[in-house]
Coordinates of C-alpha atoms in Angstrom, one line a residue:
M1 CA 49.0 77.0 39.5
Y2 CA 51.8 79.5 40.3
D3 CA 55.0 79.3 38.9
R4 CA 58.4 78.5 39.8
I5 CA 59.4 82.5 40.8
S6 CA 56.1 83.4 42.4
M7 CA 56.6 80.3 44.2
A8 CA 59.9 81.3 45.6
Y9 CA 58.9 84.6 46.4
A10 CA 55.8 83.3 48.3
L11 CA 58.3 80.8 50.5
A12 CA 60.5 83.7 51.1
A13 CA 57.6 86.0 52.3
L14 CA 56.8 82.9 54.7
T15 CA 60.3 82.9 55.6
A16 CA 59.8 86.5 57.2
V17 CA 56.9 85.7 59.0
F18 CA 58.4 82.6 60.8
F19 CA 61.6 84.6 61.4
G20 CA 60.2 87.6 63.0
L21 CA 58.2 85.5 65.1
N22 CA 60.8 83.1 66.1
A23 CA 62.5 86.3 67.6
Y24 CA 59.9 86.4 70.3
P25 CA 60.6 83.1 72.0
A26 CA 64.4 83.0 71.7
R27 CA 64.6 86.8 73.3
T28 CA 62.0 85.4 76.2
L29 CA 64.4 82.6 76.8
G30 CA 67.4 84.7 77.0
R31 CA 65.7 87.3 79.5
R32 CA 64.8 84.3 81.3
G33 CA 68.6 83.5 82.5
R34 CA 68.8 80.8 79.2
R35 CA 72.2 80.9 78.0
A36 CA 72.9 80.9 74.1
P37 CA 73.7 77.2 73.8
E38 CA 71.0 76.4 76.0
V39 CA 68.4 78.5 73.5
A40 CA 70.2 77.3 70.3
W41 CA 69.9 73.6 71.5
M42 CA 66.1 74.2 72.6
N43 CA 65.7 75.5 69.0
F44 CA 67.4 72.2 67.1
T45 CA 66.1 69.7 69.3
I46 CA 62.3 70.6 69.0
S47 CA 62.6 71.7 65.2
A48 CA 64.6 68.3 64.5
P49 CA 61.5 65.7 64.6
I50 CA 59.1 68.4 62.6
L51 CA 62.0 68.8 59.6
F52 CA 62.2 64.6 59.9
M53 CA 58.7 63.7 59.6
V54 CA 58.5 66.5 56.5
A55 CA 61.5 64.8 55.1
L56 CA 60.3 61.5 55.9
A57 CA 57.0 62.3 53.5
W58 CA 58.8 64.6 50.8
G59 CA 62.2 63.9 50.9
N60 CA 64.0 62.2 48.2
W61 CA 67.3 60.9 50.8
R62 CA 69.7 60.8 48.1
F63 CA 72.9 62.4 48.4
Q64 CA 75.4 63.4 45.4
P65 CA 79.1 63.8 45.9
G66 CA 80.0 66.8 48.2
F67 CA 77.1 66.7 50.3
F68 CA 78.5 65.7 53.6
S69 CA 81.8 67.4 53.3
G70 CA 79.3 70.6 52.7
L71 CA 77.1 70.0 55.7
A72 CA 79.8 69.6 57.9
A73 CA 80.9 72.8 57.3
G74 CA 77.5 74.1 56.7
V75 CA 76.8 72.9 60.5
A76 CA 79.7 73.9 62.1
G77 CA 79.5 77.6 60.4
N78 CA 76.1 77.9 61.5
M79 CA 76.9 76.6 64.8
I80 CA 79.0 79.5 65.5
A81 CA 76.4 82.0 64.1
Y82 CA 73.5 80.5 66.0
T83 CA 75.1 81.0 69.2
L84 CA 76.5 84.6 68.7
Y85 CA 73.2 85.3 67.6
F86 CA 71.6 84.4 71.0
R87 CA 74.5 86.1 72.6
A88 CA 74.1 89.0 71.1
I89 CA 70.2 89.4 71.3
R90 CA 70.9 88.3 75.0
D91 CA 74.0 90.4 76.2
T92 CA 73.3 93.6 73.8
D93 CA 70.7 96.0 73.3
L94 CA 68.9 95.2 70.4
S95 CA 68.9 98.7 69.3
I96 CA 72.8 97.5 68.4
A97 CA 72.5 94.2 67.4
L98 CA 69.8 93.8 65.0
P99 CA 71.2 96.5 62.5
L100 CA 74.3 94.9 62.3
V101 CA 73.0 91.4 62.0
S102 CA 70.5 93.1 59.3
L103 CA 73.8 93.9 56.9
S104 CA 74.0 90.1 56.1
P105 CA 72.4 90.9 52.5
L106 CA 74.9 92.9 51.7
F107 CA 77.7 90.7 52.4
M108 CA 76.0 88.0 50.0
L109 CA 75.8 90.3 47.1
F110 CA 79.8 89.4 47.4
T111 CA 79.6 85.8 48.8
S112 CA 76.8 84.3 46.7
R113 CA 78.9 85.7 43.9
W114 CA 82.2 83.9 45.0
M115 CA 80.8 80.9 46.4
L116 CA 77.8 80.0 44.0
G117 CA 78.2 82.1 40.9
E118 CA 74.9 84.1 41.3
E119 CA 74.4 86.9 39.4
M120 CA 72.2 90.0 40.5
T121 CA 70.4 92.1 38.6
S122 CA 70.8 95.5 38.9
T123 CA 67.1 96.2 40.1
G124 CA 67.9 93.3 42.6
T125 CA 70.7 94.5 44.0
A126 CA 69.5 98.0 44.4
G127 CA 66.6 96.2 46.1
V128 CA 69.0 94.2 48.3
V129 CA 70.7 97.5 49.6
C130 CA 66.6 99.0 50.4
V131 CA 66.3 96.3 52.3
A132 CA 69.7 96.1 54.1
I133 CA 69.4 100.0 55.1
G134 CA 65.7 99.5 55.9
A135 CA 66.2 96.9 58.0
Y136 CA 69.5 98.7 59.6
L137 CA 67.1 101.8 60.5
L138 CA 64.4 99.5 62.1
G139 CA 67.3 98.4 64.6
C140 CA 68.5 101.7 65.5
A141 CA 65.2 103.2 66.1
R142 CA 64.5 100.7 69.0
D143 CA 65.6 103.2 71.8
R144 CA 67.7 105.9 70.0
S145 CA 67.8 107.6 66.7
D146 CA 71.7 107.6 66.5
L147 CA 72.6 105.9 63.6
A148 CA 76.0 105.3 64.2
A149 CA 75.7 104.1 67.5
P150 CA 76.2 100.5 66.4
F151 CA 79.2 101.0 64.3
R152 CA 80.7 103.0 67.4
A153 CA 79.6 100.4 69.6
L154 CA 82.1 97.9 67.8
W155 CA 85.2 99.3 69.7
R156 CA 83.4 98.6 73.1
D157 CA 80.9 96.2 72.8
K158 CA 81.8 92.6 72.6
G159 CA 78.2 92.1 72.0
A160 CA 78.3 94.3 68.9
R161 CA 81.2 92.8 67.5
S162 CA 79.2 89.2 67.8
A163 CA 76.4 90.7 65.7
L164 CA 78.9 91.7 63.0
A165 CA 80.3 88.5 63.1
V166 CA 76.6 86.6 62.8
S167 CA 76.2 88.8 59.5
V168 CA 79.2 87.6 58.1
V169 CA 79.1 84.3 59.1
W170 CA 75.4 84.0 57.7
S171 CA 76.7 85.3 54.5
I172 CA 78.9 82.4 54.1
T173 CA 76.9 79.7 55.3
S174 CA 73.4 80.8 53.5
N175 CA 75.6 79.8 50.3
I176 CA 76.4 76.5 51.7
D177 CA 72.9 75.6 52.6
K178 CA 72.2 76.3 48.9
Y179 CA 75.1 74.2 47.9
C180 CA 73.9 71.3 49.9
V181 CA 69.9 71.9 49.0
R182 CA 71.1 71.1 45.4
L183 CA 73.1 68.1 46.0
S184 CA 70.1 66.7 47.9
D185 CA 66.8 68.6 48.8
P186 CA 65.2 70.9 50.8
F187 CA 63.7 68.7 53.3
T188 CA 65.9 66.0 53.8
Y189 CA 69.0 68.6 54.4
S190 CA 67.1 70.4 56.9
A191 CA 66.0 67.2 58.7
I192 CA 69.8 66.2 58.8
F193 CA 71.1 69.6 59.5
A194 CA 68.8 70.1 62.6
L195 CA 69.8 66.7 64.1
C196 CA 73.7 67.0 63.7
S197 CA 73.5 70.4 65.4
S198 CA 71.0 69.2 68.5
V199 CA 73.4 66.4 68.8
I200 CA 76.7 68.5 68.7
Y201 CA 75.0 71.2 71.0
L202 CA 74.3 68.6 73.8
P203 CA 77.9 68.0 75.2
L204 CA 78.2 72.1 75.1
L205 CA 75.7 72.4 77.7
Y206 CA 77.7 70.9 80.5
C207 CA 80.2 73.3 79.4
V208 CA 78.1 76.3 80.1
K209 CA 77.3 77.4 83.8
P210 CA 73.4 77.7 84.4
S211 CA 72.6 80.8 85.1
R212 CA 71.4 81.6 88.8
D213 CA 67.8 82.9 87.3
A214 CA 67.2 80.5 85.3
P215 CA 63.6 78.7 86.2
A216 CA 63.8 74.8 85.8
L217 CA 63.6 73.4 82.3
R218 CA 59.9 72.4 82.3
H219 CA 58.9 75.8 83.1
D220 CA 60.2 77.0 79.9
A221 CA 58.5 74.1 77.9
G222 CA 55.8 76.0 76.3
I223 CA 58.4 78.6 75.0
A224 CA 60.9 76.2 73.9
V225 CA 58.0 74.7 71.9
A226 CA 57.2 77.9 70.1
L227 CA 61.1 78.4 69.4
G228 CA 61.4 74.9 67.7
I229 CA 57.9 75.3 65.5
S230 CA 58.8 78.6 64.1
S231 CA 62.4 77.5 63.8
A232 CA 61.5 74.7 61.8
L233 CA 58.9 76.4 59.2
M234 CA 61.0 78.9 58.9
V235 CA 64.0 76.9 57.4
L236 CA 61.5 74.8 55.5
C237 CA 60.2 77.7 54.0
Q238 CA 63.9 79.2 53.6
M239 CA 65.4 75.8 52.1
S240 CA 62.7 75.8 49.4
A241 CA 63.0 79.4 48.4
I242 CA 66.9 79.3 47.9
L243 CA 66.7 76.6 45.3
L244 CA 64.7 78.7 43.4
I245 CA 66.0 82.3 43.3
P246 CA 69.3 83.8 44.3
V247 CA 69.6 83.6 48.2
P248 CA 70.5 87.3 48.7
Y249 CA 67.2 87.9 47.5
V250 CA 65.4 85.2 50.1
I251 CA 68.0 86.5 52.5
A252 CA 66.8 90.3 51.9
I253 CA 62.9 89.1 51.9
K254 CA 63.7 87.3 55.0
R255 CA 64.5 90.7 56.9
A256 CA 61.1 91.8 56.6
G257 CA 60.2 90.0 59.3
M258 CA 61.5 92.9 61.4
L259 CA 58.3 94.5 60.4
I260 CA 56.1 91.9 63.0
G261 CA 57.8 94.4 66.0
I262 CA 56.4 97.6 64.6
A263 CA 52.3 96.7 65.8
D264 CA 54.2 95.7 69.3
A265 CA 56.5 99.3 69.0
V266 CA 53.4 101.2 68.3
Y267 CA 51.4 99.6 71.2
R268 CA 53.9 100.0 73.6
R269 CA 54.9 104.0 72.0
E270 CA 58.1 103.3 71.9
S271 CA 60.4 106.1 71.0
G272 CA 62.2 106.1 67.5
L273 CA 58.5 105.6 65.6
A274 CA 59.5 108.1 62.7
W275 CA 62.6 106.0 61.8
R276 CA 60.7 102.7 62.2
L277 CA 58.5 104.3 59.5
A278 CA 61.2 105.1 57.0
G279 CA 63.0 101.5 57.8
S280 CA 59.5 100.1 57.0
L281 CA 58.6 101.9 53.8
L282 CA 62.7 101.0 52.7
I283 CA 62.3 97.4 53.2
L284 CA 59.1 97.3 51.6
A285 CA 60.2 99.5 48.3
G286 CA 63.3 96.9 48.4
I287 CA 61.5 94.0 48.3
G288 CA 58.8 95.7 45.4
L289 CA 62.5 96.3 43.5
I290 CA 63.4 92.6 44.0
V291 CA 59.8 91.1 43.1
A292 CA 59.1 93.4 40.0
G293 CA 63.0 93.0 38.6
P294 CA 64.0 89.5 36.3
V295 CA 65.4 86.7 38.4
P296 CA 68.5 85.9 36.5
G297 CA 69.5 82.6 35.2
S298 CA 71.2 79.9 37.6
A299 CA 74.9 79.5 36.4
S300 CA 75.1 76.8 38.1
P301 CA 66.4 52.6 41.5
S302 CA 61.1 48.4 42.0
T303 CA 62.3 46.2 39.6
T304 CA 60.4 48.1 36.6
S305 CA 60.6 51.8 36.3
G306 CA 59.2 53.8 33.6
V307 CA 60.1 53.8 30.2
H308 CA 59.0 56.0 26.9
G309 CA 59.2 55.7 23.2
G310 CA 61.1 59.3 23.5
G311 CA 58.3 60.9 21.2
E312 CA 54.7 61.5 20.4
P313 CA 52.7 58.9 18.7
P314 CA 52.0 59.2 14.8
S315 CA 48.6 60.2 15.5
Q316 CA 49.7 63.3 17.5
P317 CA 52.9 65.1 15.8
P318 CA 54.5 67.9 17.2
Q319 CA 53.7 71.7 17.2
T320 CA 56.4 73.4 15.8
N321 CA 56.9 76.9 17.0
S322 CA 58.5 79.5 14.9
A323 CA 62.4 79.3 14.7
G324 CA 64.8 81.7 16.2
V325 CA 66.6 82.0 19.5
A326 CA 64.2 81.7 22.3
S327 CA 63.3 85.1 24.0
R328 CA 63.8 85.9 27.5
G329 CA 61.4 83.7 30.4
K330 CA 59.5 82.3 26.9
L331 CA 57.1 80.0 28.2
L332 CA 56.1 76.6 26.6
R333 CA 52.7 75.2 27.2
G334 CA 51.5 72.6 24.6
Q335 CA 52.1 69.0 25.2
W336 CA 54.2 68.5 22.1
E337 CA 55.3 72.2 21.8
T338 CA 59.2 72.5 20.6
H339 CA 61.4 75.5 20.3
D340 CA 64.1 76.1 17.9
L341 CA 67.4 77.5 19.2
D342 CA 69.9 79.6 17.1
S343 CA 69.7 78.7 13.6
K344 CA 68.2 75.5 14.5
D345 CA 71.3 73.7 15.6
Y346 CA 69.2 72.1 18.7
V347 CA 65.3 71.8 19.8
I348 CA 64.0 72.1 22.9
H349 CA 60.9 69.8 23.5
Q350 CA 58.1 69.6 25.9
N351 CA 57.6 65.9 25.3
E352 CA 54.5 64.9 27.7
W353 CA 54.2 61.7 26.0
S354 CA 52.4 59.7 28.6
G355 CA 49.7 62.5 28.5
D356 CA 48.8 66.1 29.4
F357 CA 49.8 67.1 32.8
G358 CA 49.7 70.9 32.1
Q359 CA 53.3 71.0 31.9
Q360 CA 55.0 74.4 31.2
M361 CA 58.7 75.3 30.5
E362 CA 60.3 78.4 30.7
V363 CA 63.0 78.9 28.1
E364 CA 65.6 81.2 28.6
G365 CA 68.4 81.1 25.7
S366 CA 69.2 77.1 25.7
I367 CA 67.9 77.0 29.5
F368 CA 65.1 75.6 30.1
R369 CA 63.3 75.1 33.6
I370 CA 60.0 73.1 34.6
V371 CA 57.5 75.7 36.0
A372 CA 54.6 74.2 36.5
G373 CA 52.7 70.5 36.5
D374 CA 50.6 68.3 37.8
F375 CA 53.1 65.0 37.5
N376 CA 51.6 62.4 39.8
M377 CA 53.0 59.0 38.3
P378 CA 53.7 56.1 40.5
V379 CA 57.4 55.1 40.2
A380 CA 56.8 51.2 39.5
G381 CA 55.1 52.6 35.8
P382 CA 56.1 54.8 33.2
P383 CA 57.0 58.7 33.5
A384 CA 54.9 61.3 33.0
T385 CA 57.3 63.2 30.5
Y386 CA 60.4 63.7 29.1
P387 CA 61.3 67.5 28.8
S388 CA 64.6 67.8 26.9
I389 CA 66.7 69.6 24.5
F390 CA 67.8 67.8 21.5
K391 CA 70.0 67.5 18.6
G392 CA 69.3 65.0 15.4
C393 CA 66.2 63.7 14.0
H394 CA 63.1 63.4 17.0
W395 CA 60.2 61.5 15.1
G396 CA 60.9 63.7 11.7
N397 CA 62.0 67.1 13.4
C398 CA 65.5 67.3 12.7
T399 CA 68.1 70.0 13.6
S400 CA 71.1 71.8 11.4
N401 CA 74.1 70.5 11.5
S402 CA 74.1 67.6 13.7
G403 CA 76.2 65.0 11.8
M404 CA 73.8 62.7 12.1
P405 CA 72.3 60.3 10.9
I406 CA 75.6 58.3 11.0
Q407 CA 76.3 54.8 11.3
V408 CA 78.0 53.8 14.3
G409 CA 80.8 52.1 12.9
R410 CA 81.7 55.6 11.0
I411 CA 81.6 58.0 14.2
G412 CA 85.1 59.4 14.6
S413 CA 83.7 61.2 18.1
A414 CA 80.4 61.7 19.8
T415 CA 80.9 63.9 22.5
S416 CA 78.6 65.9 25.0
S417 CA 78.6 68.4 28.2
W418 CA 75.7 68.9 30.4
R419 CA 74.8 70.4 33.7
A420 CA 71.4 70.6 35.4
T421 CA 69.8 71.6 38.6
P422 CA 67.8 69.3 40.6
A423 CA 64.7 69.7 42.2
P424 CA 62.4 68.0 44.9
G425 CA 60.7 64.7 43.3
A426 CA 60.6 61.3 41.4
W427 CA 62.7 61.8 38.2
N428 CA 66.0 61.0 36.3
M429 CA 68.6 63.3 34.8
A430 CA 69.6 61.0 31.5
Y431 CA 70.4 61.2 28.1
D432 CA 68.1 59.5 25.4
I433 CA 70.0 58.3 22.1
W434 CA 68.6 56.6 19.5
F435 CA 69.6 54.0 16.6
N436 CA 67.7 52.9 13.5
T437 CA 68.6 50.4 10.8
T438 CA 68.4 52.9 8.2
P439 CA 69.3 56.6 8.3
T440 CA 65.9 58.0 8.5
P441 CA 62.8 56.0 10.0
R442 CA 60.0 55.7 8.1
G443 CA 57.5 58.5 8.1
K444 CA 57.6 59.5 12.1
A445 CA 57.9 56.0 13.1
Q446 CA 59.3 54.8 16.1
P447 CA 63.4 53.9 15.7
D448 CA 63.6 50.4 15.4
R449 CA 67.0 49.3 16.7
A450 CA 67.9 50.3 19.9
E451 CA 67.4 53.2 22.9
L452 CA 70.8 54.0 24.6
M453 CA 69.9 55.9 28.2
I454 CA 72.6 57.1 29.9
W455 CA 71.5 58.1 33.7
L456 CA 73.6 61.0 35.3
A457 CA 71.2 61.2 38.7
A458 CA 68.0 60.1 39.9
S459 CA 65.6 60.9 43.0
G460 CA 62.6 59.4 44.5
G461 CA 63.6 55.6 44.0
V462 CA 63.0 55.4 40.3
K463 CA 65.3 52.8 38.4
P464 CA 66.0 52.2 34.8
A465 CA 63.8 49.5 32.9
G466 CA 64.7 45.7 32.8
T467 CA 67.3 43.9 34.9
R468 CA 71.1 44.8 36.0
V469 CA 73.5 42.7 33.6
G470 CA 76.6 44.1 34.4
T471 CA 79.2 47.3 35.0
V472 CA 81.3 48.7 33.1
I473 CA 83.9 51.7 33.4
L474 CA 83.4 54.4 30.4
S475 CA 84.3 57.9 30.4
G476 CA 86.2 58.0 33.5
M477 CA 83.1 56.8 35.4
N478 CA 81.6 53.8 36.6
W479 CA 78.2 52.6 35.2
D480 CA 75.7 50.0 36.1
I481 CA 74.3 48.4 32.9
W482 CA 70.3 47.7 32.5
L483 CA 68.7 45.7 29.5
Y484 CA 65.2 45.8 28.9
T485 CA 63.7 43.7 26.0
G486 CA 59.9 44.4 26.4
F487 CA 59.9 46.6 23.0
Q488 CA 60.4 46.1 19.5
W489 CA 63.9 47.7 20.0
K490 CA 66.3 47.1 22.8
L491 CA 66.6 49.6 25.7
V492 CA 69.9 49.6 27.5
S493 CA 70.5 52.0 30.2
Y494 CA 73.5 52.9 32.0
S495 CA 73.0 54.3 35.3
A496 CA 76.1 56.4 36.8
S497 CA 77.1 54.5 40.5
V498 CA 78.0 57.8 41.6
P499 CA 75.2 60.3 40.8
V500 CA 76.4 63.6 39.1
T501 CA 74.5 66.7 37.7
E502 CA 77.4 67.9 35.2
V503 CA 79.6 66.0 32.6
S504 CA 82.3 67.6 30.9
N505 CA 82.8 66.0 27.3
L506 CA 81.2 62.8 28.3
D507 CA 82.1 60.1 25.4
I508 CA 78.7 59.2 24.0
K509 CA 80.8 56.7 21.0
A510 CA 82.2 54.6 23.9
F511 CA 78.8 54.1 25.2
A512 CA 77.7 53.2 21.6
D513 CA 81.0 51.0 21.3
D514 CA 80.4 49.1 24.2
M515 CA 76.7 48.3 23.1
V516 CA 78.3 46.9 20.0
S517 CA 80.1 44.5 21.8
R518 CA 78.0 42.9 23.6
G519 CA 75.7 42.3 21.1
Y520 CA 72.8 45.0 21.4
L521 CA 73.7 47.1 18.4
N522 CA 75.2 47.0 14.7
R523 CA 78.3 49.1 13.5
T524 CA 75.9 49.3 10.3
D525 CA 73.1 51.0 12.8
Y526 CA 72.6 54.4 12.3
M527 CA 72.6 56.7 15.2
I528 CA 70.3 59.3 14.6
A529 CA 69.7 61.7 17.9
I530 CA 70.9 62.9 21.3
E531 CA 68.5 63.9 23.6
A532 CA 69.0 65.2 26.9
G533 CA 66.0 66.0 29.6
F534 CA 64.2 64.9 32.5
E535 CA 62.1 61.9 33.1
I536 CA 59.4 63.0 35.4
W537 CA 57.0 60.6 37.8
N538 CA 56.2 63.1 40.3
G539 CA 57.3 66.8 41.7
G540 CA 60.5 68.1 39.3
I541 CA 58.8 71.5 39.5
G542 CA 62.7 73.5 39.3
L543 CA 64.1 71.2 37.3
S544 CA 66.1 72.9 34.9
S545 CA 68.7 71.9 32.4
D546 CA 71.8 74.8 32.3
T547 CA 73.8 74.1 29.7
F548 CA 74.0 71.7 27.0
V549 CA 76.5 70.9 23.8
A550 CA 76.8 67.8 21.6
A551 CA 79.0 67.4 18.6
V552 CA 79.4 64.1 16.0
Q553 CA 82.3 63.8 14.0
P554 CA 83.0 61.0 11.1
T555 CA 85.9 59.2 11.1
A556 CA 88.8 60.9 9.2
E557 CA 88.6 57.6 6.4
T558 CA 85.0 58.1 5.4
G559 CA 84.7 62.1 5.9
K560 CA 80.9 61.6 6.1

């Protein structure tokens, strides 16, 4: 099974293949007299149905706040870029246009850091630079060996200026794409993006005077279909890849699609083959540096769905590894495997409580990511797993300096900040907070009073278990309250009315107090653990907990 990084590089490589193939029908349509808006409209109109079929099958169709404003910016920016791109390759010699367009990964080294906070390693940065230089050489070698020609053309050739503008705009819109994919999923965003672009381009066709040399549209139908199919496949691979690795890496690898033209150039015995060879080697060397180097971590509701007891049964005690700070890229594979952080202030836990699904978590410091797992549970039943990080006591495994157990009535403050990165699939991003009638459950038994789940976000149609019993405003947010009484303890779930993937100083005490006011909890009960993780039914590969802290303090009167 491919891990997260291998899958991302494979998707980026496929993006390169389809990028190279897409250039041929685009260039052919331009040479047959099609105007740039016509080619762009064909591209989006034919790719949109393909993308929608994929999105209906695998998309989650859930949108977090900020998605539609990002979509509007992405559509507008890409419309400008595509129009300029098709105009440049039509009106300007490719030896001028392609080298300038190929510079976009260089600009992304700055725009991705500015817009997304993405940090590239020195090895990865060197790889991006090598790819950009290699792609530039390939473009220059098409008809000449004058490496300065594209830059000199900027002063006299509007097509060259269009090509450079494309490079700059794409270095921005590619980051907007990742922003929108994070707020939905690669398939849904790709489909909506293509549909919006097709609809907006349609009226522009009436403003463009058709070329006298252009044949009737039906004569170009086959070429247009090839254009749309290659574009759809390219977009699907690219949007999936940028969710997993930095944007400059994906776009740099995408430039390898230019190598597809090498065989055609050799066959046609075109000039500049030495420059082509040098450019090709630089591109391959750059990709090698990107792939070989480390990938930096991202800085970044059926009436009854699954519920869980929060831990393994007593017959299967956790297999705890040695304490210590997690090493970079450490892989957790065991069904109940845990890893202690720092002086065991926190513990990261695999927690495949429904069975062994081959789950693997990559741990880097306090960050954990789901990189493998064959999850395929129906959303009307329990989830497959709850990979999480916790503070407190989880089935007899207790952290240091947690401030728990503590009676609910003696909690002075209990807060937590958490940020996560979503992924395709059916899952939730939720806190799981446990309460017991005594300071410690007997042995490793199930806590007997209540389970508080705080759902920040969800994907794939999953809902909290039980019945919706009310709404409330807590910690500055609106929440739907769900109650499930099918266990020996009460399960109370607060589901955010507007999903979020980041909270800062979430007031957990406010939730406990609300449960007390509703009779679900007593002030003499003990809070024993705060956990944060993902219940996963299916999919979920790429889910990442990026930051997590929790703090519990007693009231000033008691001091304990």
